[in-house]
């Protein structure tokens, strides 16, 4: 039996033809899961945290490659003690990926090293981030798998994060891509068409034949996940281009956004779990060591020549038994307790500051700057958003003052325009949204400050 619906009033607004779903009740059983599902699909969470992770790891590997530029042949090139034949036999056994195993040519090694260095710099600036993240991953895996015995522990973290960054939308803020998207948004608000993008499609068109050749020749290693990842990213780039060109406001565009947000949010959760796992395993392994139990573990690295860049400072610290005891136990307590403090924001932030200070001390006292940079970049995924926004605003103000000071010094005394005056060359970028502390909000909850470009 069908119950007739009551007649609608005469002056009522017309109702949509399709069924209108009822809003979820605030206290209903599906309210929480529905809100959580909408949150992880509607936007890419943690835009500032993912941007700091991107900047941190790109800067870590960029400065590492730059520092080892004079020693690159001995570490990873043709003059390495772990020569090319040994590396080839090892990669065939463990099915690792390295484009340096395609040939033992010195020219090829120099090209790969330079490409890795340039991709790290471009990823740091956030220029064509999707393409550069793939090239950065390929470069990191290739260089590290060429000589796996080179490294100090931080290379393992960079190895993993280089893979994770490919799946994140880490250029929503603090990137040249975010600035270009903000300019397009301003043009759209003014009724103008977006600027035509030529560089992006050209990069992917050039990389397509390289991927095809590497796949057919078996140069992507013996594991299945790397070819699948590279082909998925390349095909998704083609899908994004086609949808943005022909259906920029259709349902396929929304579907691609949802899939990208899901991949980003899942990868961000994996990065957080990875950091917690690193600290938990390190802390619990330390607890089992007798030197960590009696509080003397820190004394020994402070008296090794390999880990004393400042011998006088190490001697002063190692001579204090109380300081060695406090730092040894404090390291274990912080590492073991950190995963359990994620449910309390204040305690988590306190331990986060303690861990960052600990890694800064490792860089200073033990001479491991790139290990410390990698771990601090990994810790940044837990930094509060309010602090990162404040930091971005301060950096933007500092950049403005620096640029205005340089512009003031470059002016000649006889020409108009004194330092601090409203000069059109300085007011232009702010008027266009390029120099302000707030940018138009991007798709997926982006927006915010820009530090580079």
Coordinates of C-alpha atoms in Angstrom, one line a residue:
X1 CA 0.0 0.0 0.0
X2 CA 1.3 3.4 -0.9
X3 CA 0.7 6.3 1.4
X4 CA 0.0 9.5 -0.5
X5 CA 2.2 12.5 0.3
X6 CA 0.6 15.7 1.6
X7 CA 0.0 18.4 -1.1
X8 CA 2.6 21.0 -1.3
X9 CA 1.8 24.7 -0.7
X10 CA 1.1 26.8 -3.7
X11 CA 3.9 29.3 -3.0
X12 CA 6.5 26.6 -2.2
X13 CA 9.7 26.6 -4.1
X14 CA 10.0 23.9 -6.8
X15 CA 11.7 20.7 -5.5
X16 CA 14.4 18.7 -7.3
X17 CA 13.2 15.8 -9.3
X18 CA 15.6 13.3 -7.8
X19 CA 15.5 12.1 -4.2
X20 CA 17.1 14.4 -1.7
X21 CA 19.1 12.6 0.9
X22 CA 18.4 13.6 4.5
X23 CA 21.3 15.3 6.3
X24 CA 23.1 13.0 8.7
X25 CA 22.2 13.4 12.3
X26 CA 24.9 14.7 14.6
X27 CA 24.4 11.9 17.1
X28 CA 23.6 9.1 14.6
X29 CA 25.8 6.0 14.2
X30 CA 26.8 7.0 10.7
X31 CA 27.6 10.6 11.5
X32 CA 31.2 10.1 12.5
X33 CA 32.2 7.6 9.7
X34 CA 30.4 9.7 7.1
X35 CA 32.2 12.9 8.2
X36 CA 35.6 11.0 8.3
X37 CA 35.0 9.7 4.8
X38 CA 34.1 13.1 3.5
X39 CA 37.1 14.6 5.1
X40 CA 39.6 12.2 3.5
X41 CA 38.0 12.3 0.1
X42 CA 37.2 16.0 -0.2
X43 CA 40.7 17.5 0.5
X44 CA 44.3 16.6 0.8
X45 CA 45.0 16.8 4.5
X46 CA 48.2 18.3 6.0
X47 CA 49.2 20.6 3.1
X48 CA 51.8 22.5 5.2
X49 CA 53.1 19.3 6.8
X50 CA 53.5 17.6 3.4
X51 CA 55.2 20.7 2.0
X52 CA 57.7 20.8 4.8
X53 CA 58.4 17.1 4.3
X54 CA 59.0 17.7 0.6
X55 CA 61.3 20.7 1.2
X56 CA 63.2 18.9 4.0
X57 CA 64.0 15.7 2.1
X58 CA 64.7 17.5 -1.2
X59 CA 67.1 19.9 0.6
X60 CA 68.7 17.0 2.5
X61 CA 69.6 15.1 -0.7
X62 CA 70.4 18.2 -2.7
X63 CA 73.0 19.3 -0.2
X64 CA 74.3 15.8 0.2
X65 CA 74.9 15.4 -3.5
X66 CA 76.4 18.9 -3.6
X67 CA 78.8 18.2 -0.8
X68 CA 79.9 14.9 -2.3
X69 CA 80.4 16.4 -5.8
X70 CA 84.2 16.2 -5.6
X71 CA 83.9 12.6 -4.3
X72 CA 81.1 11.3 -6.5
X73 CA 83.3 9.0 -8.6
X74 CA 84.8 7.3 -5.5
X75 CA 81.4 6.9 -3.8
X76 CA 79.0 5.9 -6.6
X77 CA 80.9 6.2 -9.8
X78 CA 83.5 4.3 -11.8
X79 CA 86.3 4.7 -9.2
X80 CA 84.2 3.2 -6.4
X81 CA 85.7 0.2 -4.5
X82 CA 82.3 -1.4 -4.9
X83 CA 82.8 -1.4 -8.7
X84 CA 80.2 -1.8 -11.3
X85 CA 80.4 -5.6 -11.8
X86 CA 79.9 -6.2 -8.1
X87 CA 76.9 -3.8 -8.0
X88 CA 75.4 -5.5 -11.1
X89 CA 75.6 -8.9 -9.5
X90 CA 74.1 -7.6 -6.3
X91 CA 71.2 -5.8 -8.0
X92 CA 70.5 -9.0 -10.0
X93 CA 70.3 -10.9 -6.8
X94 CA 68.2 -8.6 -4.7
X95 CA 66.2 -7.2 -7.7
X96 CA 67.0 -3.6 -6.8
X97 CA 66.5 -0.8 -9.3
X98 CA 69.2 1.5 -10.5
X99 CA 69.5 3.2 -13.9
X100 CA 73.3 3.3 -13.2
X101 CA 73.2 -0.4 -13.9
X102 CA 72.1 0.2 -17.5
X103 CA 75.7 0.9 -18.5
X104 CA 79.1 1.6 -16.9
X105 CA 79.7 4.6 -19.0
X106 CA 81.2 7.6 -17.1
X107 CA 79.1 10.0 -19.2
X108 CA 75.9 8.2 -18.2
X109 CA 76.9 8.3 -14.5
X110 CA 77.6 12.1 -14.8
X111 CA 74.2 12.6 -16.5
X112 CA 72.3 10.6 -13.8
X113 CA 74.1 12.4 -11.0
X114 CA 73.4 15.8 -12.5
X115 CA 69.7 14.9 -13.2
X116 CA 69.3 13.8 -9.6
X117 CA 70.8 17.0 -8.3
X118 CA 68.6 19.2 -10.6
X119 CA 65.4 17.2 -9.7
X120 CA 66.2 17.6 -6.0
X121 CA 66.5 21.4 -6.5
X122 CA 63.3 21.6 -8.5
X123 CA 61.4 19.5 -5.9
X124 CA 62.7 21.8 -3.2
X125 CA 61.3 24.8 -5.1
X126 CA 58.1 22.9 -6.0
X127 CA 58.5 23.4 -9.7
X128 CA 56.5 20.7 -11.7
X129 CA 56.4 18.8 -8.5
X130 CA 54.7 15.7 -9.8
X131 CA 57.3 15.2 -12.6
X132 CA 60.2 16.2 -10.3
X133 CA 59.1 13.8 -7.6
X134 CA 59.3 10.9 -10.0
X135 CA 62.7 11.9 -11.3
X136 CA 63.8 12.5 -7.7
X137 CA 62.7 9.0 -6.7
X138 CA 64.4 7.5 -9.7
X139 CA 67.6 9.4 -8.9
X140 CA 67.7 8.5 -5.2
X141 CA 67.0 4.8 -5.8
X142 CA 69.6 4.7 -8.6
X143 CA 72.4 6.4 -6.7
X144 CA 71.8 4.6 -3.4
X145 CA 71.4 1.1 -5.0
X146 CA 74.6 1.6 -6.9
X147 CA 76.7 1.5 -3.6
X148 CA 74.4 0.3 -0.9
X149 CA 77.2 0.3 1.7
X150 CA 77.6 4.1 1.5
X151 CA 75.4 6.0 4.0
X152 CA 74.9 6.7 7.7
X153 CA 71.3 5.5 8.3
X154 CA 69.6 8.7 7.0
X155 CA 69.9 7.3 3.5
X156 CA 67.3 4.7 4.4
X157 CA 64.8 7.3 5.5
X158 CA 65.4 9.3 2.3
X159 CA 65.0 6.1 0.3
X160 CA 61.6 5.5 1.7
X161 CA 60.4 9.1 1.7
X162 CA 61.4 9.6 -2.0
X163 CA 58.9 6.8 -2.8
X164 CA 56.2 8.2 -0.6
X165 CA 56.5 11.8 -2.0
X166 CA 55.4 10.6 -5.4
X167 CA 52.0 9.7 -4.1
X168 CA 51.4 12.9 -2.2
X169 CA 50.0 16.3 -3.2
X170 CA 52.9 18.0 -1.5
X171 CA 52.9 21.2 -3.6
X172 CA 49.6 22.8 -2.4
X173 CA 51.5 25.5 -0.5
X174 CA 55.1 26.9 -0.5
X175 CA 55.8 26.0 -4.1
X176 CA 56.0 27.5 -7.5
X177 CA 53.2 25.2 -8.6
X178 CA 51.0 26.7 -5.9
X179 CA 51.9 30.2 -7.1
X180 CA 51.0 29.3 -10.6
X181 CA 47.7 27.8 -9.5
X182 CA 46.9 31.0 -7.5
X183 CA 47.5 33.1 -10.6
X184 CA 45.2 30.9 -12.6
X185 CA 42.6 31.3 -9.9
X186 CA 42.9 35.0 -10.1
X187 CA 42.5 34.9 -13.8
X188 CA 39.4 32.8 -13.5
X189 CA 37.9 35.2 -11.0
X190 CA 38.5 38.0 -13.4
X191 CA 36.8 36.0 -16.2
X192 CA 40.1 35.3 -18.1
X193 CA 41.1 31.9 -19.4
X194 CA 44.0 30.2 -17.6
X195 CA 47.5 30.5 -19.1
X196 CA 48.3 27.6 -21.4
X197 CA 50.6 25.0 -19.9
X198 CA 53.2 23.7 -22.3
X199 CA 56.1 22.7 -20.1
X200 CA 54.1 20.0 -18.2
X201 CA 52.8 18.0 -21.1
X202 CA 56.2 18.3 -22.9
X203 CA 57.9 16.8 -19.9
X204 CA 55.5 13.8 -19.7
X205 CA 55.6 13.3 -23.5
X206 CA 59.4 13.1 -23.4
X207 CA 59.4 10.7 -20.4
X208 CA 56.9 8.4 -22.1
X209 CA 59.3 6.8 -24.7
X210 CA 62.0 6.5 -21.9
X211 CA 59.5 4.5 -19.8
X212 CA 58.5 2.3 -22.7
X213 CA 62.1 1.5 -23.6
X214 CA 63.1 0.8 -20.0
X215 CA 60.1 -1.5 -19.6
X216 CA 60.8 -3.5 -22.8
X217 CA 64.5 -3.8 -22.0
X218 CA 63.9 -5.0 -18.4
X219 CA 65.7 -2.0 -17.0
X220 CA 63.2 -1.3 -14.1
X221 CA 64.5 -4.1 -11.8
X222 CA 63.0 -7.4 -11.0
X223 CA 60.3 -6.1 -8.6
X224 CA 56.7 -5.6 -9.9
X225 CA 55.8 -2.5 -7.9
X226 CA 58.1 0.0 -9.5
X227 CA 57.0 -0.5 -13.1
X228 CA 53.4 -0.6 -11.9
X229 CA 53.9 2.7 -10.0
X230 CA 55.7 4.5 -12.9
X231 CA 53.1 3.4 -15.4
X232 CA 50.2 4.4 -13.1
X233 CA 51.6 7.8 -12.6
X234 CA 52.3 8.3 -16.3
X235 CA 48.8 7.2 -17.3
X236 CA 47.2 9.3 -14.6
X237 CA 49.1 12.3 -15.9
X238 CA 47.6 11.7 -19.3
X239 CA 44.1 11.4 -17.7
X240 CA 44.5 14.6 -15.8
X241 CA 45.6 16.5 -18.9
X242 CA 42.6 15.1 -20.9
X243 CA 40.1 15.9 -18.2
X244 CA 41.4 19.4 -17.5
X245 CA 41.3 20.1 -21.2
X246 CA 37.9 18.7 -22.2
X247 CA 35.9 18.3 -18.9
X248 CA 37.4 20.7 -16.4
X249 CA 34.2 20.9 -14.4
X250 CA 32.7 17.5 -14.9
X251 CA 32.4 14.4 -12.8
X252 CA 35.7 12.8 -14.1
X253 CA 37.6 15.8 -12.7
X254 CA 35.9 15.3 -9.4
X255 CA 36.7 11.6 -9.4
X256 CA 40.4 12.2 -10.1
X257 CA 40.5 14.7 -7.3
X258 CA 38.9 12.2 -4.9
X259 CA 41.4 9.5 -5.9
X260 CA 44.4 11.9 -5.6
X261 CA 43.1 12.9 -2.1
X262 CA 42.8 9.3 -1.0
X263 CA 46.3 8.5 -2.2
X264 CA 47.7 11.6 -0.5
X265 CA 46.0 11.0 2.8
X266 CA 46.8 7.3 2.9
X267 CA 50.5 8.1 2.2
X268 CA 50.6 10.8 4.8
X269 CA 49.3 8.2 7.3
X270 CA 52.0 5.8 6.2
X271 CA 54.7 8.5 6.7
X272 CA 53.4 9.1 10.3
X273 CA 53.4 5.4 11.0
X274 CA 56.9 5.1 9.5
X275 CA 58.2 7.8 11.8
X276 CA 56.6 6.2 14.9
X277 CA 58.0 2.8 13.9
X278 CA 61.5 4.2 13.5
X279 CA 61.4 5.7 17.0
X280 CA 59.7 2.8 18.6
X281 CA 62.2 0.2 17.3
X282 CA 65.2 2.4 18.0
X283 CA 64.0 3.0 21.6
X284 CA 63.2 -0.6 22.4
X285 CA 66.4 -1.9 20.9
X286 CA 68.3 0.6 23.1
X287 CA 66.5 -0.6 26.2
X288 CA 68.0 -4.1 25.6
X289 CA 71.6 -2.8 25.5
X290 CA 73.6 -2.9 28.7
X291 CA 75.3 0.5 28.0
X292 CA 72.0 2.2 27.6
X293 CA 70.7 0.6 30.8
X294 CA 73.7 1.8 32.9
X295 CA 73.5 5.3 31.2
X296 CA 77.0 5.3 29.6
X297 CA 76.1 4.7 25.9
X298 CA 76.6 8.3 24.9
X299 CA 80.2 8.3 26.3
X300 CA 81.6 6.0 23.7
X301 CA 80.7 7.8 20.4
X302 CA 81.9 11.0 22.0
X303 CA 85.4 9.5 22.2
X304 CA 85.6 8.0 18.7
X305 CA 87.6 10.0 16.1
X306 CA 85.0 9.3 13.4
X307 CA 82.3 11.0 15.4
X308 CA 84.1 14.0 16.9
X309 CA 84.1 17.0 14.5
X310 CA 84.6 19.2 17.6
X311 CA 87.0 17.3 19.9
X312 CA 87.1 20.0 22.5
X313 CA 83.3 20.1 22.8
X314 CA 83.0 16.3 22.9
X315 CA 85.6 16.2 25.6
X316 CA 83.8 18.7 27.8
X317 CA 80.5 16.9 27.4
X318 CA 82.0 13.4 27.9
X319 CA 83.8 14.5 31.0
X320 CA 80.5 15.2 32.8
X321 CA 79.1 11.9 34.0
X322 CA 75.8 13.5 35.0
X323 CA 75.3 15.0 31.5
X324 CA 76.1 11.7 29.8
X325 CA 73.6 9.9 32.1
X326 CA 70.8 12.5 31.5
X327 CA 71.3 12.5 27.7
X328 CA 71.5 8.7 27.5
X329 CA 68.3 8.1 29.5
X330 CA 66.6 11.1 27.9
X331 CA 67.2 9.7 24.4
X332 CA 65.6 6.4 25.3
X333 CA 62.7 7.9 27.1
X334 CA 61.8 10.3 24.3
X335 CA 62.1 7.6 21.6
X336 CA 60.0 5.0 23.4
X337 CA 57.4 7.5 24.6
X338 CA 56.8 9.5 21.4
X339 CA 54.4 7.1 19.7
X340 CA 52.2 7.0 22.8
X341 CA 52.0 10.8 23.0
X342 CA 50.2 11.3 19.7
X343 CA 46.9 11.3 21.5
X344 CA 47.9 14.3 23.6
X345 CA 48.7 17.3 21.5
X346 CA 50.6 19.3 24.1
X347 CA 52.8 16.4 25.3
X348 CA 53.4 15.4 21.7
X349 CA 54.6 18.9 20.8
X350 CA 57.0 18.9 23.8
X351 CA 58.6 15.6 22.8
X352 CA 58.7 16.7 19.2
X353 CA 60.8 19.7 20.2
X354 CA 63.0 17.4 22.3
X355 CA 63.6 15.1 19.3
X356 CA 64.4 17.9 17.0
X357 CA 66.9 19.3 19.5
X358 CA 68.3 15.8 19.9
X359 CA 68.9 15.5 16.1
X360 CA 70.4 18.9 16.0
X361 CA 72.8 17.8 18.7
X362 CA 73.7 14.7 16.8
X363 CA 74.5 16.8 13.7
X364 CA 76.7 19.1 15.8
X365 CA 78.4 16.6 18.2
X366 CA 78.7 13.5 16.0
X367 CA 79.1 15.1 12.6
X368 CA 76.0 13.5 11.0
X369 CA 74.3 16.5 9.5
X370 CA 72.4 14.7 6.7
X371 CA 71.1 12.0 9.0
X372 CA 69.8 14.7 11.3
X373 CA 68.3 16.7 8.4
X374 CA 66.4 13.6 7.2
X375 CA 65.1 12.8 10.7
X376 CA 64.0 16.4 11.3
X377 CA 62.2 16.5 8.0
X378 CA 60.4 13.3 8.9
X379 CA 59.5 14.7 12.3
X380 CA 58.0 17.7 10.6
X381 CA 55.0 15.7 9.6
X382 CA 53.8 16.1 13.2
X383 CA 54.3 19.9 13.5
X384 CA 51.2 21.9 14.3
X385 CA 49.6 23.7 11.4
X386 CA 49.3 27.0 13.3
X387 CA 53.1 27.0 13.9
X388 CA 53.8 26.3 10.3
X389 CA 51.5 29.1 9.1
X390 CA 53.2 31.5 11.5
X391 CA 56.6 30.3 10.3
X392 CA 55.5 30.9 6.7
X393 CA 54.2 34.3 7.4
X394 CA 57.5 35.3 9.2
X395 CA 59.5 34.0 6.3
X396 CA 57.4 35.9 3.8
X397 CA 57.9 39.2 5.8
X398 CA 61.6 38.5 6.0
X399 CA 61.8 37.9 2.3
X400 CA 59.9 41.2 1.6
X401 CA 62.2 43.2 3.8
X402 CA 65.3 41.6 2.1
X403 CA 64.0 42.3 -1.4
X404 CA 62.9 45.8 -0.5
X405 CA 66.4 46.4 1.0
X406 CA 68.1 45.2 -2.1
X407 CA 65.9 47.2 -4.3
X408 CA 66.6 50.3 -2.2
X409 CA 70.3 49.8 -2.5
X410 CA 70.1 49.4 -6.2
X411 CA 68.4 52.8 -6.8
X412 CA 70.5 55.7 -7.8
X413 CA 70.2 58.9 -5.7
X414 CA 69.1 61.1 -8.6
X415 CA 66.1 58.9 -9.5
X416 CA 62.7 58.9 -7.9
X417 CA 61.7 56.3 -5.4
X418 CA 63.3 56.0 -2.0
X419 CA 63.6 52.9 0.1
X420 CA 60.2 52.2 1.7
X421 CA 58.2 54.2 -0.8
X422 CA 55.3 52.7 -2.8
X423 CA 57.2 51.7 -6.0
X424 CA 55.1 50.0 -8.7
X425 CA 57.7 47.3 -9.1
X426 CA 57.3 46.3 -5.5
X427 CA 53.5 46.7 -5.4
X428 CA 52.9 44.6 -8.5
X429 CA 53.6 41.1 -7.1
X430 CA 51.5 41.7 -4.0
X431 CA 48.7 43.1 -6.1
X432 CA 48.7 39.9 -8.3
X433 CA 48.8 37.6 -5.3
X434 CA 52.4 36.6 -5.7
X435 CA 53.9 38.2 -2.7
X436 CA 51.1 38.3 -0.2
X437 CA 51.0 36.0 2.9
X438 CA 47.6 34.6 1.8
X439 CA 47.1 33.0 -1.6
X440 CA 43.7 32.0 -3.1
X441 CA 42.6 28.6 -1.8
X442 CA 43.5 25.8 -4.2
X443 CA 41.6 22.6 -5.0
X444 CA 41.8 20.2 -2.2
X445 CA 42.2 22.8 0.7
X446 CA 45.5 24.3 -0.4
X447 CA 46.2 27.9 -0.3
X448 CA 48.4 29.8 2.1
X449 CA 51.8 31.3 2.1
X450 CA 54.6 31.0 -0.5
X451 CA 58.3 30.9 0.5
X452 CA 59.9 30.4 -2.9
X453 CA 59.7 31.7 -6.4

